[in-house]
mmCIF file of C-alpha atoms and ligand atoms in Angstrom:
data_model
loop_
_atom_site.group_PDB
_atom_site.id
_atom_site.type_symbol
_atom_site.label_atom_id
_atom_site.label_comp_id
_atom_site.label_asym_id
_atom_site.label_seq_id
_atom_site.Cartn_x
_atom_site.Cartn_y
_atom_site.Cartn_z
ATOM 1 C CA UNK A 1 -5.669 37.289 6.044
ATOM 2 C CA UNK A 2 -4.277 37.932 2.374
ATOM 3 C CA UNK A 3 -3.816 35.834 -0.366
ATOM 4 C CA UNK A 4 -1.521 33.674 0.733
ATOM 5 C CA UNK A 5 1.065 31.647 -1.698
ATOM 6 C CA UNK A 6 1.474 27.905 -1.557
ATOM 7 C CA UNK A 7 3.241 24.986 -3.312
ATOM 8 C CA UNK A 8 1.393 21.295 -3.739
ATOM 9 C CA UNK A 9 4.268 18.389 -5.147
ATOM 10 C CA UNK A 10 2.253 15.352 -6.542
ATOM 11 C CA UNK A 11 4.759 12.529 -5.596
ATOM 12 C CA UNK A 12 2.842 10.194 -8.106
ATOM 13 C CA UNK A 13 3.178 12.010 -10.875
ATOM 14 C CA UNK A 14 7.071 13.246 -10.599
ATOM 15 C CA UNK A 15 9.837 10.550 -12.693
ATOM 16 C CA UNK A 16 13.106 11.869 -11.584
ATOM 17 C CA UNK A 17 13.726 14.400 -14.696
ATOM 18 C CA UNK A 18 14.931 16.807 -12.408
ATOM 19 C CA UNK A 19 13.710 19.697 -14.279
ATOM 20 C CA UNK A 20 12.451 21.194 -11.443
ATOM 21 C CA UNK A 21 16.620 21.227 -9.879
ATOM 22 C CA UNK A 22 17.638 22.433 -13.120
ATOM 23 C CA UNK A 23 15.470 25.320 -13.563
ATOM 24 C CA UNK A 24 15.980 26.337 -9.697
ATOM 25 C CA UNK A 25 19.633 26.187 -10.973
ATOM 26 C CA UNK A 26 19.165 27.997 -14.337
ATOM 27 C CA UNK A 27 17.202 30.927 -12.525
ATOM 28 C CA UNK A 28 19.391 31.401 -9.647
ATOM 29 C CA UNK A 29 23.105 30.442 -10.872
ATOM 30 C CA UNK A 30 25.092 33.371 -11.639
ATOM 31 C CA UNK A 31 21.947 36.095 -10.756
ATOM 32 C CA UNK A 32 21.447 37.948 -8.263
ATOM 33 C CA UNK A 33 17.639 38.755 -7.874
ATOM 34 C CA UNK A 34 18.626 41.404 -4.576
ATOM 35 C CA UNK A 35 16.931 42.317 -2.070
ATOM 36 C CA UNK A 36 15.407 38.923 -2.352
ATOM 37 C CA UNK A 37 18.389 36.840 -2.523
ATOM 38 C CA UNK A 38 22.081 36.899 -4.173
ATOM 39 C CA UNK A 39 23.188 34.263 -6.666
ATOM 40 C CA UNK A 40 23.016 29.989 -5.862
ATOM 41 C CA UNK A 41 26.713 28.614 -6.072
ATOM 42 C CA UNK A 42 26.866 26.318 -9.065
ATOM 43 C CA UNK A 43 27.427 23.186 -6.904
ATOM 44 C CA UNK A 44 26.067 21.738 -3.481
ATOM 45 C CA UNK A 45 23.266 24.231 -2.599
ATOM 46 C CA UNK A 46 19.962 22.435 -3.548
ATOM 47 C CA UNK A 47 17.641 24.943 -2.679
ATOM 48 C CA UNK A 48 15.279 22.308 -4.069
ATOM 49 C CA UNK A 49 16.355 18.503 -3.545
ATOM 50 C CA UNK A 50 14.632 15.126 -4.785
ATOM 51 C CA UNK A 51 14.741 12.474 -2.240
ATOM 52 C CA UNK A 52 13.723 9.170 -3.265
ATOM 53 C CA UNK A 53 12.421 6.186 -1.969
ATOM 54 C CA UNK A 54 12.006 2.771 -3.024
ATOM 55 C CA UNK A 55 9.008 -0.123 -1.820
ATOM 56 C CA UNK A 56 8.594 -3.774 -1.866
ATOM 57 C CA UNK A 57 10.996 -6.239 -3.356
ATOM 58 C CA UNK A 58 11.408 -7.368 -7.145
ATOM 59 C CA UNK A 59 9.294 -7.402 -9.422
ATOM 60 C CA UNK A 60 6.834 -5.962 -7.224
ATOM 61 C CA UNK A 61 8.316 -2.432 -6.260
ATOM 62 C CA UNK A 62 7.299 1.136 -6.930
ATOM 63 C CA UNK A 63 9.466 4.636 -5.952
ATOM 64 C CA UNK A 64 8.470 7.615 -5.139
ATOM 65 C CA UNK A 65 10.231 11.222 -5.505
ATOM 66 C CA UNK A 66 9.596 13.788 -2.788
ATOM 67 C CA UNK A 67 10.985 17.399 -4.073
ATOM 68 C CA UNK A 68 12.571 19.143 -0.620
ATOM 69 C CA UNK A 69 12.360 22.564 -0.645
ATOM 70 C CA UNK A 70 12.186 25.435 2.242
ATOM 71 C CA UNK A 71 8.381 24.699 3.641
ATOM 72 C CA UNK A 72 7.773 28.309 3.922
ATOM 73 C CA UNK A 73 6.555 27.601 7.364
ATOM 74 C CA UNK A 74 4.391 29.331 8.756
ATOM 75 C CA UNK A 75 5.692 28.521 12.194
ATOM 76 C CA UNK A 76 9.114 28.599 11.169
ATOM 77 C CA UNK A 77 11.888 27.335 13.273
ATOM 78 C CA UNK A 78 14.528 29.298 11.758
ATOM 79 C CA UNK A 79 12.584 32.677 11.994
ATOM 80 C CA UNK A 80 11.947 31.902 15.487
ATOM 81 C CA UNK A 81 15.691 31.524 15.958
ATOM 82 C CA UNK A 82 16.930 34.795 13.787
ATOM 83 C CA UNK A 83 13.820 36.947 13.837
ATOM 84 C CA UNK A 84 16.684 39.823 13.024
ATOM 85 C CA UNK A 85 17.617 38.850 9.675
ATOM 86 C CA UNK A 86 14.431 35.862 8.928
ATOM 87 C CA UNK A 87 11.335 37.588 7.830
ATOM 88 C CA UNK A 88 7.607 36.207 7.002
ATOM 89 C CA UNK A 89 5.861 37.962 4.219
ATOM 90 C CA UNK A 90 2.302 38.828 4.832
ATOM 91 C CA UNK A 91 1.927 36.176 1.538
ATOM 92 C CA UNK A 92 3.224 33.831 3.547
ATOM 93 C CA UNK A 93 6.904 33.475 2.106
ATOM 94 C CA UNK A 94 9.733 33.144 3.960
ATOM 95 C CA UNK A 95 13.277 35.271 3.279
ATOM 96 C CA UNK A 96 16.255 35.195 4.875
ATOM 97 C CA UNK A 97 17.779 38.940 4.314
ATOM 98 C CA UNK A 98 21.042 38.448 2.255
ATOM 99 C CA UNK A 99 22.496 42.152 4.425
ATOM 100 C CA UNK A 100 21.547 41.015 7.369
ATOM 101 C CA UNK A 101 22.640 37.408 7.698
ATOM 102 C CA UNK A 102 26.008 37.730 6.474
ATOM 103 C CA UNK A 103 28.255 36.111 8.389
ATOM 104 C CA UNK A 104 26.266 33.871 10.419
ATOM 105 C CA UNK A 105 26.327 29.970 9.369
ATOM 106 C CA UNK A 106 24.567 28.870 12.409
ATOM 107 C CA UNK A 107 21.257 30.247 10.290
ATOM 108 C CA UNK A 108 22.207 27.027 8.426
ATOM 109 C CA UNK A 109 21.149 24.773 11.478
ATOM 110 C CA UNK A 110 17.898 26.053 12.417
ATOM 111 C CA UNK A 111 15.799 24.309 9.508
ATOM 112 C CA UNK A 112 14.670 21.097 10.648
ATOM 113 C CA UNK A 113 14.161 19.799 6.527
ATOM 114 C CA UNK A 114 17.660 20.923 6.063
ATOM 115 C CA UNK A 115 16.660 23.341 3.320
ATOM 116 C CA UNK A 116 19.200 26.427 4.553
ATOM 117 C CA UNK A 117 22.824 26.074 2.178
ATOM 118 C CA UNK A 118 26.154 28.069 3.160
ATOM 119 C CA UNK A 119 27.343 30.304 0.061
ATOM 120 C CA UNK A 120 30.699 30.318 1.383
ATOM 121 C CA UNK A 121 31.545 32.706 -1.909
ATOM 122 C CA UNK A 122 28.814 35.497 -0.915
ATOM 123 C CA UNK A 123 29.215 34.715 2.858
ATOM 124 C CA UNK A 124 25.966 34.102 3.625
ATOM 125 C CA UNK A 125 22.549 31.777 4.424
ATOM 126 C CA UNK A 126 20.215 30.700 1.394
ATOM 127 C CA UNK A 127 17.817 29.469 0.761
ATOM 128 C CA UNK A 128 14.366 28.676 -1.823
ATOM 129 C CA UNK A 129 12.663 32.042 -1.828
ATOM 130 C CA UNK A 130 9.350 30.532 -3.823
ATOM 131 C CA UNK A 131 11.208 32.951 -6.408
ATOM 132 C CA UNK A 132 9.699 35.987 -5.292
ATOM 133 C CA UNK A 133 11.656 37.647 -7.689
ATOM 134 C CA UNK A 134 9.055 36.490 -10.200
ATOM 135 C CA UNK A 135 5.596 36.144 -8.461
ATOM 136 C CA UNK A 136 5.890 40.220 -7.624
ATOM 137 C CA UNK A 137 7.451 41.216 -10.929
ATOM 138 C CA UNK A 138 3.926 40.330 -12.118
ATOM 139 C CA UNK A 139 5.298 38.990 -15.823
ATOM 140 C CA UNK A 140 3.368 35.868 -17.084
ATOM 141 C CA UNK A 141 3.692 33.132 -16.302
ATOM 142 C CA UNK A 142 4.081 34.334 -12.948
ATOM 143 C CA UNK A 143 4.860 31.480 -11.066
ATOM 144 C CA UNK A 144 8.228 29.861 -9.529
ATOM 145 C CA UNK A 145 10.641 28.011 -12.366
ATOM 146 C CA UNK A 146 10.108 24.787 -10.886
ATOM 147 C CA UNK A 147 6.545 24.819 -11.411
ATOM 148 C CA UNK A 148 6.776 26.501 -14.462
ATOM 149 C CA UNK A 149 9.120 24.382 -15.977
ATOM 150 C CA UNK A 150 7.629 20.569 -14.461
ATOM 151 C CA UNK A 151 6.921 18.569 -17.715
ATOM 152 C CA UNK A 152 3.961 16.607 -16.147
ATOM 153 C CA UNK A 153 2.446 19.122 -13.370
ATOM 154 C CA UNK A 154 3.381 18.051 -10.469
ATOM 155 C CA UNK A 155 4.725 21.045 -8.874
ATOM 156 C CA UNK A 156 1.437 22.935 -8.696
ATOM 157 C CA UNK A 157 1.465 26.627 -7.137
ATOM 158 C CA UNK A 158 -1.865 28.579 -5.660
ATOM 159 C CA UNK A 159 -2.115 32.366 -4.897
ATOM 160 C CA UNK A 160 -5.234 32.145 -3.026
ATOM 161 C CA UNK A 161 -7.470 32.847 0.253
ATOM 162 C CA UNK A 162 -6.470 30.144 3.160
ATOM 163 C CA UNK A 163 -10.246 29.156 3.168
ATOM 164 C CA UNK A 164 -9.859 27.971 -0.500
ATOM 165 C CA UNK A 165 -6.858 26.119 0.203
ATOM 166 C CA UNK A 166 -8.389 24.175 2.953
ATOM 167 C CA UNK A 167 -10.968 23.311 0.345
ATOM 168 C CA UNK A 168 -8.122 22.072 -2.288
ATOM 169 C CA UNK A 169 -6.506 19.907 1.234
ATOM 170 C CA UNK A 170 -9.541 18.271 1.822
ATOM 171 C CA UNK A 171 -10.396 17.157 -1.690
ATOM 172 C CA UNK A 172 -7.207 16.464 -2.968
ATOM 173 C CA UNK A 173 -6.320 14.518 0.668
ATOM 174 C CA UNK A 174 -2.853 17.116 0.591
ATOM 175 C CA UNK A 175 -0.525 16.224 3.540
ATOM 176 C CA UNK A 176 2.427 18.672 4.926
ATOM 177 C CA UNK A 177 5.427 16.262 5.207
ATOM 178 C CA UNK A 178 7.163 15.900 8.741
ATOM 179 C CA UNK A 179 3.987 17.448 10.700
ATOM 180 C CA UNK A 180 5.125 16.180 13.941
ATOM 181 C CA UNK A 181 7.697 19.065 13.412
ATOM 182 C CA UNK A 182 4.852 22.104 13.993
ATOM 183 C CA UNK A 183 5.711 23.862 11.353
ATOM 184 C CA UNK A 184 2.932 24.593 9.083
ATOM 185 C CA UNK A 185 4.172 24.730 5.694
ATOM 186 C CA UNK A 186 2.870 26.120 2.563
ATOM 187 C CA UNK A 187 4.003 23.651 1.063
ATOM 188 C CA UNK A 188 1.949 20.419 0.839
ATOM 189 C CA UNK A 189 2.255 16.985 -0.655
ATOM 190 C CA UNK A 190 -0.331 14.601 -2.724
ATOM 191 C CA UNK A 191 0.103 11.068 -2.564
ATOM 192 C CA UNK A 192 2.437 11.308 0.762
ATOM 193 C CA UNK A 193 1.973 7.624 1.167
ATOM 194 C CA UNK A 194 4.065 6.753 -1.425
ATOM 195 C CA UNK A 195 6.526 8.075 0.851
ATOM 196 C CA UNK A 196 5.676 7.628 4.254
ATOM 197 C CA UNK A 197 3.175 4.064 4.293
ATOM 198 C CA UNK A 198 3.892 1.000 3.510
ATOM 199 C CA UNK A 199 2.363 -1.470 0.810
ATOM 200 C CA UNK A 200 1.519 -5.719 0.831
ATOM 201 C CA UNK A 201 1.837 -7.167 -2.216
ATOM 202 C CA UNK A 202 1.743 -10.875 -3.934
ATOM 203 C CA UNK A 203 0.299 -13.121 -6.078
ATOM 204 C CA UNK A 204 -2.563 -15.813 -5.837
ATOM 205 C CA UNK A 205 -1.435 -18.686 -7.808
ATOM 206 C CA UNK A 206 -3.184 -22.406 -8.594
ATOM 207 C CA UNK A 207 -1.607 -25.742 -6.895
ATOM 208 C CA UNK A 208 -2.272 -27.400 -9.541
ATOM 209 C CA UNK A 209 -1.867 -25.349 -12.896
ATOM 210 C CA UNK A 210 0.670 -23.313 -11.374
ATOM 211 C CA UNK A 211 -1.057 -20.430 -12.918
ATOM 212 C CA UNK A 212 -1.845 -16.835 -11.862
ATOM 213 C CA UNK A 213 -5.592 -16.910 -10.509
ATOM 214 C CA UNK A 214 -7.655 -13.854 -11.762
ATOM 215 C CA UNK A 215 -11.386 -12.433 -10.006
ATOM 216 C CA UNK A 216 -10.140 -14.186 -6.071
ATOM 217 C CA UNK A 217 -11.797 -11.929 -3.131
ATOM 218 C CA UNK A 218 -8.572 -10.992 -0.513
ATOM 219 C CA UNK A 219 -8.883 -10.091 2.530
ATOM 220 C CA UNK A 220 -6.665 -7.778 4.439
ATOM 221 C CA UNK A 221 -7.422 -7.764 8.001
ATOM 222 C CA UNK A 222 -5.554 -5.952 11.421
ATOM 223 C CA UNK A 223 -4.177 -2.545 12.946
ATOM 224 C CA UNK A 224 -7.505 -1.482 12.240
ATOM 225 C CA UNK A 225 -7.955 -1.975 8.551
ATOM 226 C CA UNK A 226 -10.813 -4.373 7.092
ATOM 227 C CA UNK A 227 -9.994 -4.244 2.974
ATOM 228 C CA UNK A 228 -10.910 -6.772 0.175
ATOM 229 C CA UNK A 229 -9.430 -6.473 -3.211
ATOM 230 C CA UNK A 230 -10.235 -9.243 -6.269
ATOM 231 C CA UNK A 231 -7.317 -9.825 -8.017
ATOM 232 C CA UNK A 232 -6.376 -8.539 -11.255
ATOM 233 C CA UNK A 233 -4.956 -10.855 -14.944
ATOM 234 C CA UNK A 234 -1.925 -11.130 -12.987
ATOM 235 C CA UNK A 235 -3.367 -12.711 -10.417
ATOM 236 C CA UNK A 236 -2.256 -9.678 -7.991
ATOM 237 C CA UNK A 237 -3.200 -7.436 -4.854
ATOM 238 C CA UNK A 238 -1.663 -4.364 -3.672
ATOM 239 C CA UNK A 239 -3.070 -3.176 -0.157
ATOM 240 C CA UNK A 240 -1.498 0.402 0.236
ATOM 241 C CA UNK A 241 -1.398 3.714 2.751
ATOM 242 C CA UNK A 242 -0.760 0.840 5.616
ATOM 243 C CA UNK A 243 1.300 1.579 8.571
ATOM 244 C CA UNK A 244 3.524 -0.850 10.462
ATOM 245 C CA UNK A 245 1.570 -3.620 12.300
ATOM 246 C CA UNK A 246 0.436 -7.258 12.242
ATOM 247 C CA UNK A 247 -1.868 -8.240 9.127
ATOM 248 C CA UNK A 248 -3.690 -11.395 8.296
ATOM 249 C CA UNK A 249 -4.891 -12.203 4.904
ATOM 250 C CA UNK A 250 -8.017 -14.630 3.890
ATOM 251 C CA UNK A 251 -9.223 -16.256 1.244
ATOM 252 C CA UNK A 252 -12.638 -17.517 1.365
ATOM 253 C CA UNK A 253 -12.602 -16.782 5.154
ATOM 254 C CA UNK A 254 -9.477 -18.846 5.981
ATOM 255 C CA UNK A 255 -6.471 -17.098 6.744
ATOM 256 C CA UNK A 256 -3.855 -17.784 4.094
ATOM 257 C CA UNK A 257 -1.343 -15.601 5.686
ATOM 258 C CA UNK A 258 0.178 -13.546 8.818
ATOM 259 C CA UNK A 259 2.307 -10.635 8.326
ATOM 260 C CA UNK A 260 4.530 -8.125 10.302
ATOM 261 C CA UNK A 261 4.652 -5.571 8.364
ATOM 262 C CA UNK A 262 7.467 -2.521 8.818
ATOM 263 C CA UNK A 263 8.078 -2.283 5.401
ATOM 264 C CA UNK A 264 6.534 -2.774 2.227
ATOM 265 C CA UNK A 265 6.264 -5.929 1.359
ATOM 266 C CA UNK A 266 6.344 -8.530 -1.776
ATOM 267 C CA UNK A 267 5.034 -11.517 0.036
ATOM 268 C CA UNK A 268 5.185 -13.446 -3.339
ATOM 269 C CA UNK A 269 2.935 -16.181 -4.062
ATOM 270 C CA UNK A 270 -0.049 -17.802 -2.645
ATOM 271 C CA UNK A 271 -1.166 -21.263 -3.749
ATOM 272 C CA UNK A 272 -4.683 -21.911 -3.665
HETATM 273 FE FE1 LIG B 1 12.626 28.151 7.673
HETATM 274 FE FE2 LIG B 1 13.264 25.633 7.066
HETATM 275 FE FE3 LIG B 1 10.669 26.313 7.455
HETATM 276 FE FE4 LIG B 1 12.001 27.168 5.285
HETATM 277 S S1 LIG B 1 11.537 25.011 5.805
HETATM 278 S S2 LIG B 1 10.668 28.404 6.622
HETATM 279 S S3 LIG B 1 14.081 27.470 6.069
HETATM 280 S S4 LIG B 1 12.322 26.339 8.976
HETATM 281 FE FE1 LIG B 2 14.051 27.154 -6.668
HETATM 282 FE FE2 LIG B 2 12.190 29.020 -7.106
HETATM 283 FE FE3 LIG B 2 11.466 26.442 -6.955
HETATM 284 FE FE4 LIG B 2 12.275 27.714 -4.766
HETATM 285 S S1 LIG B 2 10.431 28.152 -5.950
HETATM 286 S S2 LIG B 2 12.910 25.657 -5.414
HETATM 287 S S3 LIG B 2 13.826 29.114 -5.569
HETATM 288 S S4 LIG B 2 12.802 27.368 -8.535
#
């Protein structure tokens, strides 16, 4: 197989400043980069969206930012279902054909991520096109806007040999988002959890100075995890990554708490 081109989103490292929106919008609002694609209306198409998600309670709460664009799939639903105007570079993009899908807004439907917009101007499917328009132009730095223009890296993108991106998957621990779907995106995801696992959280506090206790061993025990974390000035522990389930937490080999977990959760505080 060829080089093949990919996308990696560090959810961790992205704040919201929507660069990555704007720049989709600056490169693709009011040009038409044909045969790849005719101009993004101004308003409603987000060829590349920022969902957001919030965990735990106050004060103990963190969000996350997912950027949603086409996963340039590499079993691709909506190329399955229009294989007449849907086509799968041997780089692994995918285009829909501006000629040949005018007319039909049913394309719209057939991404499960919802990343196909009506241009109800131009008459026609759109959609994120990994801006081919630049990556074959070959002009530096040849990379799609939104990476380009991300102020803290965390839209990362990889010409490369499938073997080396397995490498980059396994030590980076990248995720695909939505893999029950089959798709096989090229476009994968660091730090998924903050999106898709769920957090415990609290404090271990004194009875009788009513202050924060630093350097106590925790215990987080049940659906299969076994974790101990000693807790920080605050006198707090964060277990992470954990899916819904029953947990028990102990101190000093007592259990100090029981928790069903669906959630993240800010159990508050625990008086030793
Ligand atoms: Fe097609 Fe949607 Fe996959 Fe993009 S994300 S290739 S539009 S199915
Ligand atoms: Fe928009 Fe290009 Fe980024 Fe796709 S790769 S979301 S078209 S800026």
């Amino acid at each position: 197989m060829s080089k093949q081109k990919y996308l990696v989103m560090n959810i961790a490292s992205c704040f919201d400043c929507n660069d990555c929106f704007m720049s989709c919008k600056d490169e693709h609002v009011g040009n038409d980069w044909m045969p790849y694609t005719e101009s993004q209306p101004r308003h409603e198409s987000r060829w590349l969206k920022l969902l957001r998600t919030e965990r735990g309670q106050c004060p103990r709460i963190d969000v996350g930012y997912l950027a949603l664009m086409c996963q340039h799939c590499e079993n691709a639903p909506c190329l399955n279902a229009f294989p007449d105007c849907i086509t799968r570079r041997e780089d692994g993009i995918v285009l829909i054909e501006p000629d040949k899908a005018r007319g039909k807004k049913e394309i719209v439907d057939s991404c499960p991520y919802g990343a196909i917009y009506w241009n109800e101007e131009k008459n026609v499917a759109q959609k994120c096109t990994m801006c081919a328009h630049i990556i074959d132009s070959g002009v530096q730095p040849c990379k799609p806007r939104c990476s380009h223009s991300c102020p803290t890296d965390s839209i990362e993108y990889y010409d490369i040999e499938p073997e080396e991106m397995a490498k980059i998957i396994e030590e980076q621990g990248l995720e695909v988002y939505r893999p029950e779907l089959g798709t096989k995106p090229h476009v994968y995801y660091k730090n998924l959890y903050r999106f898709t696992k769920a957090f415990i959280t609290g404090a271990v506090v004194d009875t009788e100075t009513d202050d924060d206790v630093e350097n106590v061993s925790i215990t987080l025990k049940g659906n299969g995890v076994e974790e101990t974390q000693i807790t920080d000035y605050f006198g707090e522990f964060k277990f992470d990554k954990l899916l819904p389930g029953t947990y028990t937490l102990e101190i000093d080999g007592k259990t100090v708490k029981t928790v069903e977990l669906d959630k993240s959760l800010n159990i508050g505080e625990i008086f030793i």
